[in-house]
């Protein structure tokens, strides 16, 4: 349809994204077949989530209480009333929730996007963070979360703490709807009534210079007799008390290599011909360590002239032969996860839980740093 006035395009897009997430929550996968199979429920969901052109509740937990997977069922009028949560000021949380054990889990998860040039220069580094929560609290608890936020220290007059190296300046902060934005804008206090179960409280970004946590160097040596050899050196550049788990280093190789053989000081090495790469897996990579891996392949496409022209490899990932095609030299990719560690230095200073009944609740906090788009270019 065509509107006669200026429409809120951001509202429309947000509604469509959240509606897609709602459908995925109901049907697991969202495709043409699942839409055909569940069109009755989709009609019901569209009717409940949009009213007179204005988005209403899109919380799957609330909607599931009266729109079930079984479709439209006949019910008497007493059962056909909308849940209190829909007409309540706190639409994301139902009343009368009870748990035998009151506890809340908080995960600070940071993903590091990094691009390193062949000469070792960091071209791009960015941290995308999220504070994820899993709440098992009874009643209607009020929570207050304190971070080592530089602007919060300044807003509350603690300039010494703001100037110290232990505070960070968060950018592009996005909150769950439960957070009181007016309070946050006033004194940077994060206060909220949490939904029951799992949710993302906030996400943030830090556009800051970060040195590579896991450094990888590649030396590629084409030899006479149609063969090619790799020497890969990797180094962890974080403190020795931290450990990177399930590290995977993906090194690209030419598409027509054969007869692979590997020798590594640690971990397992696998050749994946369908992806034209070698994956070096290190289950636990302790901080301040350095490891070596050698790979040897037969390469029918290297002629004698190519081998003569490219006998010497170049450090930092370089060294193709004279006429050798180097289009296969994609960046080296690294996957990892480091528990109990954050790149930005963000810290949860406190998590206060206040509820009318006065019960004691246990907050659990965990920090995780993982790879995002983490790449090191080969020369």
mmCIF file of N, CA, C and O in Angstrom, residues 11-12 30 48 53 122 128 141 148-149 173 207 228 233 253 259 268 299 312 327 335 341 343 374-375:
data_model
loop_
_atom_site.group_PDB
_atom_site.id
_atom_site.type_symbol
_atom_site.label_atom_id
_atom_site.label_comp_id
_atom_site.label_asym_id
_atom_site.label_seq_id
_atom_site.Cartn_x
_atom_site.Cartn_y
_atom_site.Cartn_z
ATOM 1 N N UNK A 11 11.155 1.589 12.212
ATOM 2 C CA UNK A 11 10.164 0.792 12.939
ATOM 3 C C UNK A 11 9.720 -0.408 12.102
ATOM 4 O O UNK A 11 9.610 -1.526 12.589
ATOM 5 N N UNK A 12 9.473 -0.152 10.810
ATOM 6 C CA UNK A 12 9.043 -1.231 9.905
ATOM 7 C C UNK A 12 10.097 -2.333 9.814
ATOM 8 O O UNK A 12 9.787 -3.529 9.914
ATOM 9 N N UNK A 30 12.786 -21.305 8.926
ATOM 10 C CA UNK A 30 11.837 -20.465 8.197
ATOM 11 C C UNK A 30 12.128 -20.577 6.704
ATOM 12 O O UNK A 30 13.133 -20.049 6.215
ATOM 13 N N UNK A 48 -1.887 -10.796 16.218
ATOM 14 C CA UNK A 48 -1.534 -10.403 17.585
ATOM 15 C C UNK A 48 -0.374 -9.413 17.638
ATOM 16 O O UNK A 48 -0.285 -8.608 18.558
ATOM 17 N N UNK A 53 -1.882 -1.060 12.418
ATOM 18 C CA UNK A 53 -0.620 -0.584 11.836
ATOM 19 C C UNK A 53 0.472 -0.312 12.847
ATOM 20 O O UNK A 53 1.537 0.179 12.487
ATOM 21 N N UNK A 122 48.303 -4.133 11.283
ATOM 22 C CA UNK A 122 46.879 -4.341 11.562
ATOM 23 C C UNK A 122 46.073 -3.307 10.782
ATOM 24 O O UNK A 122 46.149 -2.112 11.042
ATOM 25 N N UNK A 128 33.118 -6.570 18.951
ATOM 26 C CA UNK A 128 31.654 -6.590 19.074
ATOM 27 C C UNK A 128 31.297 -7.397 20.318
ATOM 28 O O UNK A 128 31.598 -8.586 20.387
ATOM 29 N N UNK A 141 11.495 -8.942 40.052
ATOM 30 C CA UNK A 141 12.735 -8.362 40.605
ATOM 31 C C UNK A 141 13.218 -7.144 39.821
ATOM 32 O O UNK A 141 13.011 -7.048 38.620
ATOM 33 N N UNK A 148 32.390 -1.022 34.326
ATOM 34 C CA UNK A 148 33.471 -0.029 34.424
ATOM 35 C C UNK A 148 33.406 0.903 33.212
ATOM 36 O O UNK A 148 34.329 1.008 32.413
ATOM 37 N N UNK A 149 32.255 1.585 33.091
ATOM 38 C CA UNK A 149 31.970 2.478 31.969
ATOM 39 C C UNK A 149 32.538 3.863 32.277
ATOM 40 O O UNK A 149 32.186 4.476 33.287
ATOM 41 N N UNK A 173 25.805 1.380 21.774
ATOM 42 C CA UNK A 173 25.138 0.516 22.750
ATOM 43 C C UNK A 173 23.683 0.298 22.333
ATOM 44 O O UNK A 173 22.978 1.236 21.977
ATOM 45 N N UNK A 207 35.625 0.378 18.607
ATOM 46 C CA UNK A 207 36.485 0.512 17.427
ATOM 47 C C UNK A 207 37.864 0.944 17.927
ATOM 48 O O UNK A 207 38.193 2.125 17.980
ATOM 49 N N UNK A 228 55.430 -28.706 -3.038
ATOM 50 C CA UNK A 228 55.355 -27.417 -2.333
ATOM 51 C C UNK A 228 55.358 -27.690 -0.830
ATOM 52 O O UNK A 228 54.769 -28.672 -0.364
ATOM 53 N N UNK A 233 54.130 -20.862 11.568
ATOM 54 C CA UNK A 233 54.496 -20.560 12.949
ATOM 55 C C UNK A 233 53.356 -19.769 13.582
ATOM 56 O O UNK A 233 52.899 -18.772 12.999
ATOM 57 N N UNK A 253 45.549 -23.613 0.445
ATOM 58 C CA UNK A 253 46.537 -24.310 -0.400
ATOM 59 C C UNK A 253 46.031 -24.307 -1.840
ATOM 60 O O UNK A 253 44.837 -24.117 -2.085
ATOM 61 N N UNK A 259 49.034 -35.888 -2.134
ATOM 62 C CA UNK A 259 50.004 -36.546 -1.242
ATOM 63 C C UNK A 259 50.383 -35.681 -0.035
ATOM 64 O O UNK A 259 51.560 -35.356 0.163
ATOM 65 N N UNK A 268 46.508 -31.427 15.905
ATOM 66 C CA UNK A 268 46.258 -32.266 14.734
ATOM 67 C C UNK A 268 46.122 -31.410 13.483
ATOM 68 O O UNK A 268 45.588 -30.292 13.555
ATOM 69 N N UNK A 299 52.579 -31.182 -6.065
ATOM 70 C CA UNK A 299 51.864 -30.142 -6.809
ATOM 71 C C UNK A 299 52.155 -30.289 -8.298
ATOM 72 O O UNK A 299 53.119 -29.725 -8.812
ATOM 73 N N UNK A 312 63.045 -19.789 -3.641
ATOM 74 C CA UNK A 312 63.135 -19.217 -2.288
ATOM 75 C C UNK A 312 61.763 -18.724 -1.844
ATOM 76 O O UNK A 312 61.098 -18.019 -2.564
ATOM 77 N N UNK A 327 46.290 -16.942 -7.028
ATOM 78 C CA UNK A 327 44.917 -16.559 -6.677
ATOM 79 C C UNK A 327 44.368 -17.375 -5.506
ATOM 80 O O UNK A 327 43.398 -16.979 -4.863
ATOM 81 N N UNK A 335 40.073 -19.486 14.302
ATOM 82 C CA UNK A 335 38.932 -19.601 15.219
ATOM 83 C C UNK A 335 39.468 -19.935 16.613
ATOM 84 O O UNK A 335 40.409 -20.727 16.729
ATOM 85 N N UNK A 341 38.229 -14.076 30.008
ATOM 86 C CA UNK A 341 39.098 -13.057 29.414
ATOM 87 C C UNK A 341 38.268 -12.161 28.496
ATOM 88 O O UNK A 341 37.409 -12.651 27.759
ATOM 89 N N UNK A 343 38.860 -8.772 25.698
ATOM 90 C CA UNK A 343 39.868 -7.940 25.013
ATOM 91 C C UNK A 343 39.729 -6.486 25.437
ATOM 92 O O UNK A 343 40.721 -5.785 25.635
ATOM 93 N N UNK A 374 38.239 -13.019 11.719
ATOM 94 C CA UNK A 374 39.652 -12.909 12.129
ATOM 95 C C UNK A 374 40.529 -13.458 11.001
ATOM 96 O O UNK A 374 40.549 -14.669 10.764
ATOM 97 N N UNK A 375 41.247 -12.556 10.291
ATOM 98 C CA UNK A 375 42.006 -12.973 9.107
ATOM 99 C C UNK A 375 43.392 -12.344 9.070
ATOM 100 O O UNK A 375 43.556 -11.168 9.434
#
